[in-house]
Amino acid sequence: MNAHKPHILFVLLINLLFLATPSVAFATGTLSQTCSTTSVTIPNNTPAGVTQTLNVAEGGSINDLNVTLDVTHAQVSELKVTLKHVATGTSLLLFNEPGMTSPPGCLGQNFTGFVIDDQGTGDVDLNCTTNNPAYNTSLQYKPSDPAELAVFNGKDINGAWELNISDNFNYSTINGTLNQWCLKYDRNSAATMVLSPPNNTPLIFGTGSPLG
């Protein structure tokens, strides 16, 4: 064996490490979900409502965002729900007193597996029923705000999110309960660092002579 080969291989490795240019690869289309873990009371006929904070540990730029709600309430037309991205202060009205343009509005009870999605085909105001739950769980529903959940696209999913839910009438005098809410999101997530030397980079051996 040539006695210089180990030395040449070692120097080649060192040159590769120092000449390599670091770049960050991104994983696109990463689907995740984060949900609240405690329930909170929705006080009756209290416009300020109650706000619950959800902290998302993952990071990455949002491509698409959906919200799922599970709420116990005797008459869903009394409810108003707003979502806020705390870091940027961006907020969106998810829905506001369904059907209340013609009081007493929607007479259905409870939200069970209720999905708010920009691609939804359901209408929160028009598709409410008098049943329990108040909405067909096989459908997804567009938010009432025409800005839609796309207003959060491009923002970092990481950090605090706030959901405010309020009961604004006294048709039903019973407090409601926000049982759980979830954020389901598609994000671009930073992956591992990749070392890639630029094209035509000369590799220097121990002799100091470029190769290539």
N, CA, C and O of each residue as an XYZ file, in Angstrom:
848
protein
N       0.845     -1.199      0.000
C       0.000      0.000      0.000
C       0.875      1.241      0.000
O       1.888      1.285      0.698
N       0.501      2.235     -0.763
C       1.217      3.511     -0.824
C       1.096      4.208      0.523
O      -0.007      4.448      1.012
N       2.259      4.536      1.127
C       2.257      5.139      2.469
C       1.609      6.507      2.481
O       1.193      6.976      3.541
N       1.509      7.164      1.332
C       0.946      8.512      1.300
C      -0.574      8.515      1.167
O      -1.200      9.562      1.337
N      -1.186      7.355      0.864
C      -2.619      7.327      0.625
C      -3.448      7.766      1.835
O      -4.373      8.560      1.664
N      -3.156      7.283      3.061
C      -3.964      7.748      4.200
C      -3.884      9.260      4.371
O      -4.885      9.914      4.665
N      -2.667      9.818      4.181
C      -2.501     11.268      4.316
C      -3.317     12.007      3.258
O      -3.968     13.007      3.558
N      -3.280     11.519      2.034
C      -4.017     12.176      0.944
C      -5.523     12.103      1.204
O      -6.232     13.086      0.989
N      -6.015     10.961      1.659
C      -7.441     10.822      1.935
C      -7.881     11.737      3.061
O      -8.965     12.318      3.007
N      -7.048     11.868      4.079
C      -7.377     12.727      5.212
C      -7.461     14.187      4.762
O      -8.401     14.897      5.120
N      -6.475     14.631      3.977
C      -6.463     16.011      3.501
C      -7.646     16.266      2.579
O      -8.231     17.349      2.613
N      -8.010     15.278      1.750
C      -9.159     15.408      0.868
C     -10.439     15.609      1.679
O     -11.278     16.441      1.332
N     -10.581     14.842      2.758
C     -11.761     14.964      3.607
C     -11.842     16.347      4.229
O     -12.912     16.956      4.256
N     -10.708     16.851      4.735
C     -10.680     18.179      5.353
C     -11.064     19.242      4.337
O     -11.831     20.153      4.648
N     -10.535     19.129      3.131
C     -10.864     20.108      2.083
C     -12.347     20.072      1.740
O     -12.964     21.119      1.541
N     -12.918     18.884      1.669
C     -14.344     18.774      1.373
C     -15.188     19.458      2.435
O     -16.180     20.116      2.123
N     -14.789     19.300      3.694
C     -15.553     19.901      4.786
C     -15.471     21.410      4.750
O     -16.477     22.094      4.940
N     -14.276     21.940      4.506
C     -14.106     23.381      4.544
C     -14.585     24.074      3.276
O     -14.978     25.239      3.321
N     -14.558     23.378      2.155
C     -14.999     23.991      0.904
C     -16.492     23.863      0.690
O     -17.061     24.549     -0.160
N     -17.143     22.976      1.468
C     -18.569     22.755      1.280
C     -19.353     23.986      1.685
O     -19.012     24.668      2.652
N     -20.404     24.259      0.936
C     -21.284     25.388      1.234
C     -22.556     24.868      1.882
O     -23.274     24.073      1.274
N     -22.854     25.307      3.124
C     -24.055     24.795      3.778
C     -25.308     25.382      3.148
O     -25.339     26.560      2.792
N     -26.350     24.548      3.010
C     -27.650     25.019      2.566
C     -28.711     24.293      3.364
O     -28.480     23.190      3.858
N     -29.885     24.914      3.492
C     -30.952     24.322      4.288
C     -32.006     23.744      3.357
O     -32.521     24.430      2.474
N     -32.318     22.474      3.569
C     -33.373     21.837      2.782
C     -34.700     22.000      3.504
O     -34.735     21.997      4.734
N     -35.794     22.142      2.763
C     -37.107     22.306      3.363
C     -38.016     21.152      2.980
O     -38.066     20.728      1.826
N     -38.738     20.653      3.984
C     -39.744     19.626      3.736
C     -41.082     20.329      3.541
O     -41.552     21.022      4.443
N     -41.690     20.161      2.393
C     -42.965     20.808      2.109
C     -44.102     19.823      2.310
O     -43.914     18.608      2.255
N     -45.289     20.374      2.544
C     -46.463     19.530      2.690
C     -46.463     18.707      3.961
O     -46.957     17.579      3.956
N     -45.917     19.241      5.065
C     -45.905     18.536      6.335
C     -47.215     18.809      7.064
O     -47.458     19.937      7.492
N     -48.063     17.791      7.212
C     -49.363     17.943      7.866
C     -49.256     17.626      9.342
O     -48.713     16.589      9.725
N     -49.772     18.519     10.169
C     -49.728     18.321     11.616
C     -51.003     18.873     12.233
O     -51.767     19.593     11.589
N     -51.216     18.518     13.496
C     -52.374     19.030     14.232
C     -52.000     19.257     15.684
O     -51.318     18.430     16.290
N     -52.439     20.364     16.239
C     -52.249     20.667     17.656
C     -53.605     21.012     18.252
O     -54.344     21.815     17.681
N     -53.945     20.412     19.399
C     -55.263     20.595     20.015
C     -55.147     21.063     21.457
O     -54.156     20.792     22.136
N     -56.158     21.757     21.906
C     -56.238     22.141     23.314
C     -56.473     20.889     24.158
O     -56.982     19.881     23.667
N     -56.097     20.969     25.428
C     -56.194     19.789     26.289
C     -57.119     19.998     27.480
O     -57.343     19.068     28.255
N     -57.661     21.206     27.641
C     -58.588     21.477     28.740
C     -59.827     22.186     28.197
O     -59.749     22.902     27.198
N     -60.962     21.989     28.850
C     -62.197     22.664     28.464
C     -62.355     23.950     29.266
O     -61.803     24.077     30.360
N     -63.115     24.908     28.717
C     -63.376     26.173     29.415
C     -64.853     26.510     29.291
O     -65.507     26.147     28.313
N     -65.370     27.209     30.298
C     -66.776     27.611     30.310
C     -66.986     28.848     29.446
O     -66.182     29.779     29.476
N     -68.077     28.850     28.673
C     -68.474     30.014     27.885
C     -69.585     30.709     28.665
O     -70.708     30.206     28.705
N     -69.298     31.855     29.288
C     -70.320     32.494     30.130
C     -71.508     32.994     29.315
O     -71.342     33.552     28.230
N     -72.702     32.785     29.850
C     -73.930     33.165     29.162
C     -74.049     34.680     28.999
O     -73.771     35.439     29.928
N     -74.464     35.107     27.809
C     -74.766     36.509     27.518
C     -73.651     37.455     27.970
O     -73.900     38.453     28.645
N     -72.417     37.120     27.584
C     -71.242     37.905     27.965
C     -70.414     38.172     26.716
O     -69.620     37.319     26.320
N     -70.577     39.346     26.074
C     -69.916     39.622     24.799
C     -68.393     39.502     24.825
O     -67.780     39.209     23.798
N     -67.768     39.727     26.000
C     -66.308     39.590     26.079
C     -65.885     38.140     25.905
O     -64.778     37.858     25.447
N     -66.757     37.237     26.267
C     -66.499     35.818     26.081
C     -65.330     35.292     26.891
O     -64.989     35.832     27.944
N     -64.726     34.236     26.386
C     -63.575     33.616     27.023
C     -62.533     33.345     25.944
O     -62.870     32.974     24.819
N     -61.267     33.532     26.297
C     -60.165     33.315     25.358
C     -59.288     32.181     25.861
O     -58.881     32.166     27.022
N     -59.001     31.234     24.982
C     -58.091     30.136     25.321
C     -56.892     30.180     24.388
O     -57.024     30.387     23.182
N     -55.715     29.979     24.981
C     -54.462     30.018     24.219
C     -53.980     28.611     23.905
O     -53.989     27.726     24.760
N     -53.560     28.426     22.661
C     -52.995     27.161     22.202
C     -51.576     27.427     21.732
O     -51.363     28.261     20.852
N     -50.602     26.732     22.304
C     -49.200     26.920     21.931
C     -48.748     25.794     21.005
O     -48.811     24.614     21.352
N     -48.293     26.191     19.821
C     -47.824     25.220     18.826
C     -46.303     25.140     18.921
O     -45.612     26.143     18.742
N     -45.788     23.953     19.202
C     -44.343     23.781     19.394
C     -43.594     23.722     18.072
O     -42.434     24.129     17.999
N     -44.242     23.222     17.031
C     -43.583     23.090     15.735
C     -43.435     24.445     15.062
O     -44.130     25.403     15.400
N     -42.526     24.510     14.111
C     -42.329     25.736     13.350
C     -42.420     25.483     11.865
O     -42.337     24.344     11.404
N     -42.590     26.556     11.124
C     -42.650     26.449      9.676
C     -43.710     27.367      9.111
O     -44.695     27.691      9.775
N     -43.497     27.777      7.887
C     -44.408     28.683      7.203
C     -45.709     27.962      6.824
O     -45.682     26.864      6.268
N     -46.838     28.592      7.132
C     -48.149     27.979      6.889
C     -48.497     28.008      5.397
O     -48.407     29.049      4.745
N     -48.893     26.850      4.873
C     -49.435     26.759      3.522
C     -50.960     26.732      3.539
O     -51.617     27.294      2.662
N     -51.509     26.066      4.554
C     -52.957     25.926      4.664
C     -53.298     25.659      6.123
O     -52.577     24.945      6.820
N     -54.416     26.246      6.580
C     -54.796     26.127      7.990
C     -56.284     25.840      8.093
O     -57.100     26.493      7.442
N     -56.635     24.846      8.925
C     -58.029     24.535      9.238
C     -58.217     24.593     10.756
O     -57.262     24.443     11.518
N     -59.452     24.811     11.175
C     -59.791     24.844     12.599
C     -60.915     23.851     12.858
O     -61.895     23.799     12.115
N     -60.766     23.059     13.925
C     -61.821     22.129     14.332
C     -62.342     22.531     15.706
O     -61.563     22.837     16.609
N     -63.671     22.527     15.857
C     -64.303     22.932     17.112
C     -65.189     21.825     17.660
O     -65.897     21.146     16.916
N     -65.134     21.655     18.991
C     -66.102     20.850     19.717
C     -66.633     21.715     20.856
O     -65.908     22.043     21.795
N     -67.910     22.078     20.756
C     -68.522     23.026     21.688
C     -69.871     22.485     22.151
O     -70.665     21.994     21.348
N     -70.117     22.582     23.444
C     -71.433     22.270     23.985
C     -72.186     23.568     24.217
O     -71.745     24.415     24.995
N     -73.326     23.730     23.542
C     -74.137     24.947     23.710
C     -75.564     24.658     23.264
O     -75.786     23.969     22.268
N     -76.530     25.192     24.009
C     -77.940     24.888     23.767
C     -78.497     25.583     22.531
O     -79.504     25.138     21.982
N     -77.860     26.671     22.079
C     -78.315     27.361     20.872
C     -77.125     28.051     20.219
O     -76.682     29.100     20.686
N     -76.604     27.466     19.138
C     -75.339     27.924     18.563
C     -75.435     29.307     17.924
O     -74.406     29.932     17.667
N     -76.644     29.799     17.661
C     -76.783     31.129     17.056
C     -76.334     32.246     17.991
O     -76.185     33.389     17.558
N     -76.121     31.938     19.246
C     -75.675     32.953     20.208
C     -74.164     33.154     20.196
O     -73.647     34.034     20.885
N     -73.464     32.350     19.423
C     -71.998     32.297     19.548
C     -71.267     33.080     18.458
O     -71.692     33.143     17.305
N     -70.152     33.670     18.879
C     -69.212     34.348     17.979
C     -67.826     33.802     18.277
O     -67.452     33.669     19.442
N     -67.046     33.478     17.225
C     -65.727     32.868     17.414
C     -64.689     33.575     16.549
O     -64.899     33.785     15.355
N     -63.562     33.942     17.172
C     -62.465     34.626     16.483
C     -61.155     33.909     16.771
O     -60.913     33.488     17.902
N     -60.304     33.768     15.752
C     -58.979     33.163     15.886
C     -57.919     34.244     15.709
O     -58.031     35.097     14.829
N     -56.878     34.201     16.563
C     -55.810     35.206     16.508
C     -54.432     34.553     16.538
O     -54.176     33.659     17.344
N     -53.545     35.010     15.647
C     -52.130     34.629     15.646
C     -51.402     35.692     16.464
O     -51.214     36.819     16.006
N     -50.995     35.326     17.673
C     -50.530     36.311     18.652
C     -49.287     37.059     18.194
O     -49.201     38.273     18.377
N     -48.324     36.364     17.605
C     -47.051     36.991     17.238
C     -47.231     38.150     16.260
O     -46.509     39.144     16.335
N     -48.181     38.027     15.353
C     -48.386     39.078     14.343
C     -49.614     39.933     14.616
O     -49.801     40.977     13.991
N     -50.457     39.487     15.557
C     -51.685     40.228     15.839
C     -52.772     40.016     14.796
O     -53.815     40.666     14.854
N     -52.546     39.118     13.847
C     -53.525     38.847     12.796
C     -54.691     38.050     13.369
O     -54.487     37.043     14.046
N     -55.918     38.504     13.096
C     -57.086     37.787     13.593
C     -58.112     37.595     12.485
O     -58.110     38.313     11.486
N     -58.985     36.617     12.679
C     -60.012     36.300     11.683
C     -61.290     35.895     12.411
O     -61.266     35.100     13.351
N     -62.400     36.459     11.954
C     -63.713     36.060     12.445
C     -64.098     34.740     11.785
O     -64.267     34.678     10.567
N     -64.234     33.701     12.576
C     -64.591     32.391     12.025
C     -66.090     32.316     11.741
O     -66.504     31.851     10.679
N     -66.891     32.770     12.685
C     -68.327     32.929     12.440
C     -68.915     33.830     13.521
O     -68.335     34.013     14.591
N     -70.084     34.387     13.210
C     -70.702     35.370     14.104
C     -72.209     35.146     14.154
O     -72.936     35.534     13.239
N     -72.673     34.512     15.243
C     -74.099     34.339     15.513
C     -74.847     33.750     14.304
O     -75.643     34.445     13.671
N     -74.594     32.486     13.988
C     -75.175     31.873     12.783
C     -76.693     32.025     12.687
O     -77.436     31.661     13.599
N     -77.121     32.570     11.565
C     -78.550     32.703     11.295
C     -79.245     33.818     12.042
O     -80.465     33.948     11.946
N     -78.500     34.635     12.792
C     -79.132     35.644     13.647
C     -79.639     36.855     12.858
O     -80.226     37.766     13.440
N     -79.421     36.874     11.556
C     -80.049     37.917     10.746
C     -81.569     37.791     10.816
O     -82.292     38.751     10.551
N     -82.047     36.598     11.175
C     -83.472     36.377     11.420
C     -83.615     35.740     12.797
O     -83.708     34.518     12.904
N     -83.633     36.566     13.867
C     -83.690     36.035     15.239
C     -84.871     35.069     15.419
O     -85.930     35.278     14.826
N     -84.701     34.020     16.226
C     -83.553     33.748     17.092
C     -82.399     33.007     16.425
O     -81.543     32.461     17.120
N     -82.357     32.974     15.109
C     -81.228     32.348     14.427
C     -81.267     30.837     14.465
O     -82.324     30.229     14.630
N     -80.107     30.245     14.312
C     -79.987     28.793     14.278
C     -80.354     28.186     15.633
O     -79.813     28.592     16.662
N     -81.254     27.235     15.638
C     -81.727     26.633     16.890
C     -81.031     25.310     17.205
O     -81.380     24.641     18.178
N     -80.056     24.936     16.392
C     -79.339     23.695     16.642
C     -78.477     23.764     17.892
O     -78.161     24.841     18.397
N     -78.106     22.590     18.376
C     -77.292     22.482     19.587
C     -75.939     21.851     19.268
O     -75.851     20.853     18.553
N     -74.896     22.453     19.814
C     -73.553     21.859     19.855
C     -72.841     21.812     18.501
O     -73.445     21.648     17.441
N     -71.529     21.966     18.606
C     -70.618     21.733     17.481
C     -69.830     20.473     17.810
O     -69.181     20.393     18.852
N     -69.889     19.498     16.925
C     -69.148     18.255     17.124
C     -68.308     17.974     15.882
O     -68.856     17.762     14.800
N     -66.985     17.971     16.028
C     -66.114     17.750     14.881
C     -66.363     18.758     13.775
O     -66.314     18.420     12.593
N     -66.630     19.992     14.162
C     -66.978     21.063     13.211
C     -65.692     21.630     12.612
O     -64.870     22.201     13.330
N     -65.517     21.475     11.293
C     -64.269     21.872     10.623
C     -64.496     23.141      9.814
O     -65.402     23.215      8.984
N     -63.656     24.134     10.073
C     -63.667     25.380      9.305
C     -62.486     25.342      8.358
O     -61.338     25.211      8.783
N     -62.777     25.460      7.057
C     -61.787     25.204      6.020
C     -62.101     26.106      4.835
O     -63.245     26.172      4.386
N     -61.080     26.806      4.324
C     -61.292     27.682      3.159
C     -61.850     26.919      1.961
O     -62.544     27.499      1.126
N     -61.551     25.622      1.872
C     -62.032     24.815      0.759
C     -63.373     24.147      1.062
O     -63.869     23.338      0.278
N     -63.950     24.500      2.211
C     -65.217     23.889      2.603
C     -66.357     24.264      1.669
O     -66.331     25.311      1.023
N     -67.354     23.395      1.611
C     -68.524     23.643      0.773
C     -69.738     24.068      1.595
O     -70.756     24.466      1.031
N     -69.641     23.987      2.916
C     -70.754     24.369      3.778
C     -70.729     25.851      4.122
O     -69.676     26.488      4.104
N     -71.908     26.391      4.437
C     -72.074     27.787      4.848
C     -72.591     27.812      6.283
O     -73.633     27.226      6.576
N     -71.870     28.487      7.177
C     -72.215     28.482      8.600
C     -73.610     29.052      8.832
O     -74.339     28.557      9.692
N     -73.991     30.074      8.090
C     -75.297     30.701      8.274
C     -76.428     29.916      7.614
O     -77.520     29.804      8.170
N     -76.163     29.378      6.433
C     -77.247     28.774      5.658
C     -77.455     27.287      5.929
O     -78.548     26.768      5.706
N     -76.415     26.594      6.410
C     -76.497     25.139      6.536
C     -76.670     24.633      7.960
O     -76.449     23.454      8.238
N     -77.063     25.524      8.856
C     -77.325     25.109     10.236
C     -78.654     24.356     10.298
O     -79.581     24.660      9.546
N     -78.743     23.375     11.195
C     -79.970     22.595     11.358
C     -80.509     22.798     12.780
O     -79.893     23.480     13.598
N     -81.635     22.210     13.046
C     -82.197     22.255     14.405
C     -81.794     21.015     15.195
O     -82.355     20.738     16.255
N     -80.839     20.284     14.684
C     -80.438     19.010     15.278
C     -79.338     19.178     16.325
O     -78.878     20.282     16.613
N     -78.950     18.063     16.865
C     -77.795     17.964     17.750
C     -76.897     16.846     17.204
O     -77.271     15.675     17.274
N     -75.708     17.189     16.656
C     -75.127     18.536     16.559
C     -75.829     19.388     15.493
O     -76.606     18.896     14.674
N     -75.517     20.686     15.546
C     -76.212     21.639     14.688
C     -75.793     21.560     13.229
O     -76.507     22.042     12.349
N     -74.626     20.946     12.965
C     -74.094     20.911     11.598
C     -73.744     19.497     11.180
O     -73.349     18.661     11.993
N     -73.898     19.259      9.906
C     -73.548     17.976      9.302
C     -72.035     17.765      9.417
O     -71.257     18.552      8.876
N     -71.625     16.730     10.102
C     -70.198     16.504     10.353
C     -69.451     15.974      9.135
O     -68.225     15.865      9.159
N     -70.180     15.642      8.068
C     -69.501     15.167      6.855
C     -69.055     16.331      5.967
O     -68.370     16.113      4.968
N     -69.435     17.560      6.319
C     -69.058     18.738      5.551
C     -68.000     19.559      6.279
O     -67.844     19.452      7.495
N     -67.282     20.373      5.527
C     -66.415     21.407      6.093
C     -67.037     22.761      5.725
O     -67.724     22.880      4.711
N     -66.790     23.776      6.558
C     -67.491     25.049      6.421
C     -66.511     26.207      6.252
O     -65.508     26.303      6.959
N     -66.822     27.072      5.310
C     -66.000     28.263      5.102
C     -66.170     29.218      6.280
O     -67.256     29.303      6.852
N     -65.097     29.947      6.654
C     -65.255     30.984      7.678
C     -66.136     32.113      7.167
O     -66.233     32.335      5.960
N     -66.779     32.827      8.089
C     -67.670     33.921      7.689
C     -66.905     35.102      7.107
O     -67.395     35.778      6.203
N     -65.704     35.351      7.623
C     -64.894     36.473      7.133
C     -64.404     36.163      5.721
O     -63.783     35.124      5.497
N     -64.679     37.061      4.757
C     -64.241     36.794      3.372
C     -62.732     36.725      3.195
O     -62.255     36.202      2.188
N     -61.963     37.249      4.168
C     -60.498     37.129      4.093
C     -60.069     35.671      4.195
O     -59.003     35.300      3.704
N     -60.896     34.843      4.831
C     -60.662     33.411      4.997
C     -59.379     33.124      5.777
O     -58.615     34.028      6.115
N     -59.172     31.847      6.048
C     -58.002     31.411      6.826
C     -56.698     31.618      6.066
O     -55.619     31.525      6.651
N     -56.787     31.894      4.785
C     -55.589     32.191      3.985
C     -54.863     33.427      4.496
O     -53.709     33.659      4.137
N     -55.524     34.222      5.330
C     -54.870     35.404      5.901
C     -53.662     35.002      6.758
O     -52.780     35.822      7.013
N     -53.626     33.744      7.198
C     -52.509     33.255      8.019
C     -51.410     32.587      7.184
O     -50.345     32.268      7.713
N     -51.652     32.377      5.906
C     -50.650     31.725      5.059
C     -49.353     32.534      5.021
O     -49.380     33.761      4.920
N     -48.222     31.836      5.102
C     -46.920     32.490      5.091
C     -46.412     32.841      6.478
O     -45.228     33.132      6.649
N     -47.292     32.817      7.469
C     -46.865     33.105      8.845
C     -46.343     31.835      9.499
O     -46.677     30.726      9.080
N     -45.522     32.004     10.529
C     -44.944     30.854     11.227
C     -45.999     30.245     12.145
O     -46.579     30.947     12.974
N     -46.248     28.965     12.004
C     -47.236     28.289     12.837
C     -46.813     28.260     14.304
O     -47.655     28.121     15.191
N     -45.531     28.389     14.558
C     -44.994     28.273     15.917
C     -45.515     29.367     16.841
O     -45.729     30.504     16.419
N     -45.716     29.008     18.106
C     -46.054     29.999     19.119
C     -47.514     29.977     19.523
O     -48.218     28.983     19.343
N     -47.956     31.108     20.079
C     -49.283     31.197     20.690
C     -50.363     31.583     19.686
O     -50.184     32.478     18.859
N     -51.483     30.882     19.782
C     -52.706     31.188     19.039
C     -53.832     31.347     20.050
O     -53.866     30.634     21.053
N     -54.746     32.262     19.802
C     -55.858     32.492     20.726
C     -57.193     32.292     20.030
O     -57.409     32.774     18.918
N     -58.078     31.579     20.694
C     -59.451     31.442     20.223
C     -60.364     32.127     21.232
O     -60.378     31.776     22.412
N     -61.125     33.108     20.754
C     -62.113     33.769     21.613
C     -63.505     33.310     21.191
O     -63.857     33.359     20.012
N     -64.285     32.866     22.163
C     -65.659     32.444     21.894
C     -66.582     33.129     22.895
O     -66.328     33.121     24.099
N     -67.652     33.720     22.379
C     -68.557     34.475     23.253
C     -70.012     34.130     22.969
O     -70.393     33.809     21.843
N     -70.816     34.207     24.036
C     -72.262     34.035     23.979
C     -72.860     35.433     24.094
O     -72.649     36.120     25.093
N     -73.614     35.860     23.064
C     -74.030     37.251     22.987
C     -75.528     37.494     23.145
O     -76.009     38.607     22.934
N     -76.263     36.445     23.518
C     -77.707     36.592     23.706
C     -78.161     35.798     24.919
O     -77.379     35.091     25.555
N     -79.446     35.934     25.222
C     -79.980     35.283     26.409
C     -81.166     34.388     26.066
O     -82.011     34.121     26.920
N     -81.232     33.919     24.802
C     -82.295     32.977     24.449
C     -82.146     31.708     25.286
O     -83.120     31.190     25.832
N     -80.937     31.229     25.373
C     -80.619     30.135     26.279
C     -79.845     30.730     27.447
O     -78.881     31.466     27.240
N     -80.249     30.426     28.644
C     -79.620     31.026     29.836
C     -78.558     30.118     30.445
O     -78.055     30.386     31.536
N     -78.221     29.048     29.741
C     -77.255     28.081     30.266
C     -75.867     28.378     29.708
O     -75.718     28.644     28.515
N     -74.849     28.333     30.573
C     -73.472     28.478     30.092
C     -73.121     27.359     29.119
O     -73.606     26.235     29.245
N     -72.279     27.682     28.156
C     -71.779     26.659     27.254
C     -70.387     26.202     27.662
O     -69.845     26.660     28.668
N     -69.808     25.295     26.872
C     -68.455     24.791     27.150
C     -67.684     24.644     25.841
O     -68.149     24.011     24.893
N     -66.506     25.239     25.813
C     -65.560     24.970     24.731
C     -64.797     23.722     25.145
O     -63.893     23.784     25.978
N     -65.166     22.586     24.556
C     -64.580     21.307     24.967
C     -63.163     21.140     24.425
O     -62.256     20.719     25.142
N     -62.991     21.476     23.152
C     -61.676     21.350     22.514
C     -61.676     22.115     21.190
O     -62.702     22.229     20.519
N     -60.517     22.630     20.838
C     -60.333     23.180     19.497
C     -58.946     22.787     19.012
O     -58.011     22.633     19.797
N     -58.839     22.631     17.702
C     -57.590     22.165     17.105
C     -57.218     23.023     15.908
O     -58.081     23.539     15.198
N     -55.921     23.163     15.701
C     -55.383     23.716     14.467
C     -54.776     22.569     13.674
O     -53.916     21.840     14.168
N     -55.234     22.423     12.444
C     -54.640     21.446     11.535
C     -53.980     22.230     10.418
O     -54.618     23.074      9.789
N     -52.695     21.957     10.163
C     -51.948     22.829      9.271
C     -50.987     22.064      8.381
O     -50.434     21.026      8.744
N     -50.820     22.632      7.200
C     -49.814     22.193      6.243
C     -48.723     23.260      6.274
O     -49.016     24.447      6.130
N     -47.473     22.852      6.458
C     -46.396     23.829      6.652
C     -45.143     23.414      5.904
O     -44.955     22.248      5.556
N     -44.288     24.404      5.665
C     -42.930     24.159      5.197
C     -42.037     24.114      6.426
O     -41.939     25.101      7.155
N     -41.392     22.993      6.661
C     -40.575     22.855      7.854
C     -39.105     22.749      7.489
O     -38.748     22.038      6.550
N     -38.242     23.457      8.230
C     -36.804     23.380      8.006
C     -36.308     21.989      8.360
O     -36.628     21.467      9.428
N     -35.536     21.391      7.482
C     -34.995     20.058      7.721
C     -33.511     20.162      8.053
O     -33.073     21.181      8.587
N     -32.742     19.141      7.752
C     -31.337     19.122      8.132
C     -30.489     19.970      7.193
O     -30.862     20.223      6.048
N     -29.342     20.402      7.704
C     -28.397     21.167      6.890
C     -27.676     20.229      5.921
O     -27.267     19.126      6.285
N     -27.536     20.690      4.697
C     -26.888     19.885      3.659
C     -25.590     20.562      3.252
O     -25.580     21.760      2.970
N     -24.479     19.799      3.216
C     -23.203     20.343      2.778
C     -23.017     20.031      1.303
O     -22.942     18.866      0.911
N     -22.942     21.079      0.487
C     -22.798     20.863     -0.951
C     -21.800     21.859     -1.515
O     -22.092     23.054     -1.564
N     -20.620     21.394     -1.945
C     -19.639     22.309     -2.515
C     -20.140     22.881     -3.830
O     -20.806     22.179     -4.591
N     -19.830     24.152     -4.115
C     -20.263     24.734     -5.387
C     -19.606     24.026     -6.563
O     -18.562     23.389     -6.421
N     -20.233     24.149     -7.718
C     -19.689     23.519     -8.923
C     -18.285     24.021     -9.235
O     -17.964     25.185     -8.995
N     -17.435     23.115     -9.781
C     -16.071     23.444    -10.224
C     -15.154     23.876     -9.080
O     -14.163     24.568     -9.312
N     -15.475     23.475     -7.850
C     -14.580     23.785     -6.733
C     -13.338     22.901     -6.808
O     -13.475     21.679     -6.857
N     -12.110     23.480     -6.818
C     -10.904     22.645     -6.860
C     -10.674     21.960     -5.522
O     -10.878     22.562     -4.468
N     -10.259     20.728     -5.562
C      -9.935     19.984     -4.354
C      -8.431     19.978     -4.165
O      -7.698     19.518     -5.041
N      -7.952     20.493     -3.007
C      -6.523     20.664     -2.758
C      -6.011     19.510     -1.917
O      -6.518     19.248     -0.827
N      -4.981     18.809     -2.444
C      -4.345     17.731     -1.691
C      -3.177     18.295     -0.893
O      -2.898     19.495     -0.901
N      -2.504     17.371     -0.201
C      -1.400     17.769      0.667
C      -0.259     18.455     -0.059
O       0.496     19.201      0.564
N      -0.110     18.233     -1.341
C       0.974     18.860     -2.083
C       0.712     20.328     -2.377
O       1.606     21.058     -2.804
N      -0.564     20.766     -2.137
C      -0.916     22.149     -2.442
C      -1.317     22.326     -3.876
O      -1.593     23.452     -4.289
N      -1.364     21.264     -4.666
C      -1.731     21.364     -6.078
C      -3.218     21.095     -6.243
O      -3.736     20.129     -5.684
N      -3.920     21.946     -7.013
C      -5.342     21.715     -7.242
C      -5.543     20.511     -8.141
O      -4.753     20.245     -9.047
N      -6.635     19.778     -7.863
C      -7.006     18.653     -8.698
C      -8.344     18.983     -9.350
O      -9.327     19.222     -8.650
N      -8.394     18.998    -10.661
C      -9.632     19.279    -11.373
C      -9.772     20.768    -11.675
O     -10.763     21.187    -12.274
